[in-house]
PDB file of C-alpha atoms in Angstrom:
ATOM      1  CA  UNK A   1       2.186  -7.417 -15.754  1.00  0.00           C
ATOM      2  CA  UNK A   2       2.056  -3.614 -15.647  1.00  0.00           C
ATOM      3  CA  UNK A   3       4.742  -1.567 -13.952  1.00  0.00           C
ATOM      4  CA  UNK A   4       2.364  -0.884 -11.031  1.00  0.00           C
ATOM      5  CA  UNK A   5       1.849  -4.518 -10.089  1.00  0.00           C
ATOM      6  CA  UNK A   6       4.109  -6.468  -7.767  1.00  0.00           C
ATOM      7  CA  UNK A   7       5.694  -9.820  -8.650  1.00  0.00           C
ATOM      8  CA  UNK A   8       4.908 -11.954  -5.597  1.00  0.00           C
ATOM      9  CA  UNK A   9       7.490 -14.583  -6.449  1.00  0.00           C
ATOM     10  CA  UNK A  10      10.069 -12.063  -5.272  1.00  0.00           C
ATOM     11  CA  UNK A  11       7.910 -10.721  -2.461  1.00  0.00           C
ATOM     12  CA  UNK A  12       7.336 -13.786  -0.286  1.00  0.00           C
ATOM     13  CA  UNK A  13       5.700 -13.410   3.136  1.00  0.00           C
ATOM     14  CA  UNK A  14       4.403  -9.921   2.349  1.00  0.00           C
ATOM     15  CA  UNK A  15       1.209  -8.534   3.827  1.00  0.00           C
ATOM     16  CA  UNK A  16      -1.268  -5.946   2.637  1.00  0.00           C
ATOM     17  CA  UNK A  17      -2.061  -2.619   4.286  1.00  0.00           C
ATOM     18  CA  UNK A  18      -4.267  -4.373   6.878  1.00  0.00           C
ATOM     19  CA  UNK A  19      -1.586  -7.013   7.623  1.00  0.00           C
ATOM     20  CA  UNK A  20      -3.452  -9.732   5.722  1.00  0.00           C
ATOM     21  CA  UNK A  21      -1.215 -12.289   3.971  1.00  0.00           C
ATOM     22  CA  UNK A  22      -0.772 -11.929   0.222  1.00  0.00           C
ATOM     23  CA  UNK A  23      -0.958 -14.846  -2.190  1.00  0.00           C
ATOM     24  CA  UNK A  24       0.586 -15.497  -5.591  1.00  0.00           C
ATOM     25  CA  UNK A  25      -2.782 -15.286  -7.364  1.00  0.00           C
ATOM     26  CA  UNK A  26      -3.502 -11.781  -6.040  1.00  0.00           C
ATOM     27  CA  UNK A  27      -3.290  -8.765  -8.339  1.00  0.00           C
ATOM     28  CA  UNK A  28      -1.405  -6.254  -6.236  1.00  0.00           C
ATOM     29  CA  UNK A  29      -0.566  -2.590  -6.365  1.00  0.00           C
ATOM     30  CA  UNK A  30       1.891  -0.567  -4.343  1.00  0.00           C
ATOM     31  CA  UNK A  31       1.671   3.018  -3.106  1.00  0.00           C
ATOM     32  CA  UNK A  32       4.775   3.926  -1.146  1.00  0.00           C
ATOM     33  CA  UNK A  33       5.282   1.193   1.446  1.00  0.00           C
ATOM     34  CA  UNK A  34       1.659   0.022   1.245  1.00  0.00           C
ATOM     35  CA  UNK A  35       0.540  -3.014  -0.767  1.00  0.00           C
ATOM     36  CA  UNK A  36      -3.116  -3.532  -1.635  1.00  0.00           C
ATOM     37  CA  UNK A  37      -5.154  -5.932  -3.733  1.00  0.00           C
ATOM     38  CA  UNK A  38      -6.939  -4.670  -6.805  1.00  0.00           C
ATOM     39  CA  UNK A  39     -10.261  -5.710  -5.226  1.00  0.00           C
ATOM     40  CA  UNK A  40      -9.460  -3.661  -2.090  1.00  0.00           C
ATOM     41  CA  UNK A  41      -8.728  -0.342  -3.839  1.00  0.00           C
ATOM     42  CA  UNK A  42     -11.749   1.480  -2.370  1.00  0.00           C
ATOM     43  CA  UNK A  43     -11.031   0.100   1.115  1.00  0.00           C
ATOM     44  CA  UNK A  44      -7.411   1.216   0.738  1.00  0.00           C
ATOM     45  CA  UNK A  45      -8.536   4.762  -0.074  1.00  0.00           C
ATOM     46  CA  UNK A  46     -10.712   4.781   3.045  1.00  0.00           C
ATOM     47  CA  UNK A  47      -7.697   3.581   5.041  1.00  0.00           C
ATOM     48  CA  UNK A  48      -5.611   6.475   3.689  1.00  0.00           C
ATOM     49  CA  UNK A  49      -8.422   8.900   4.462  1.00  0.00           C
ATOM     50  CA  UNK A  50      -8.527   7.633   8.048  1.00  0.00           C
ATOM     51  CA  UNK A  51      -4.760   8.066   8.395  1.00  0.00           C
ATOM     52  CA  UNK A  52      -4.964  11.608   7.052  1.00  0.00           C
ATOM     53  CA  UNK A  53      -7.517  12.721   9.653  1.00  0.00           C
ATOM     54  CA  UNK A  54      -4.696  13.164  12.187  1.00  0.00           C
ATOM     55  CA  UNK A  55      -2.779  16.313  11.186  1.00  0.00           C
ATOM     56  CA  UNK A  56       0.211  15.471  13.392  1.00  0.00           C
ATOM     57  CA  UNK A  57       0.770  12.226  11.479  1.00  0.00           C
ATOM     58  CA  UNK A  58       0.894  13.913   8.061  1.00  0.00           C
ATOM     59  CA  UNK A  59       4.717  13.982   7.663  1.00  0.00           C
ATOM     60  CA  UNK A  60       5.045  10.293   8.567  1.00  0.00           C
ATOM     61  CA  UNK A  61       2.191   9.286   6.262  1.00  0.00           C
ATOM     62  CA  UNK A  62       3.668  11.256   3.370  1.00  0.00           C
ATOM     63  CA  UNK A  63       7.028   9.558   3.964  1.00  0.00           C
ATOM     64  CA  UNK A  64       5.331   6.137   3.844  1.00  0.00           C
ATOM     65  CA  UNK A  65       3.794   7.150   0.535  1.00  0.00           C
ATOM     66  CA  UNK A  66       7.210   7.998  -0.868  1.00  0.00           C
ATOM     67  CA  UNK A  67       7.471  11.754  -0.274  1.00  0.00           C
ATOM     68  CA  UNK A  68      11.016  13.020  -0.196  1.00  0.00           C
ATOM     69  CA  UNK A  69      12.747  16.359   0.062  1.00  0.00           C
ATOM     70  CA  UNK A  70      14.196  17.692  -3.197  1.00  0.00           C
TER      71      UNK A  70
END
């Protein structure tokens, strides 16, 4: 397991970025607070693009992705 994947045995009852249930056989990745399946990577990028179209939401979206003040 690479350091980018999520061990689902510890992450029970989790859902992906579209609120779909995750299963132990799924290969998952995490970006900030968002989980997505390997097979859904392109769809996840489209989801992020959609979120970024609203300028007013930019600070909240960046926070969800792990942005922090230094």
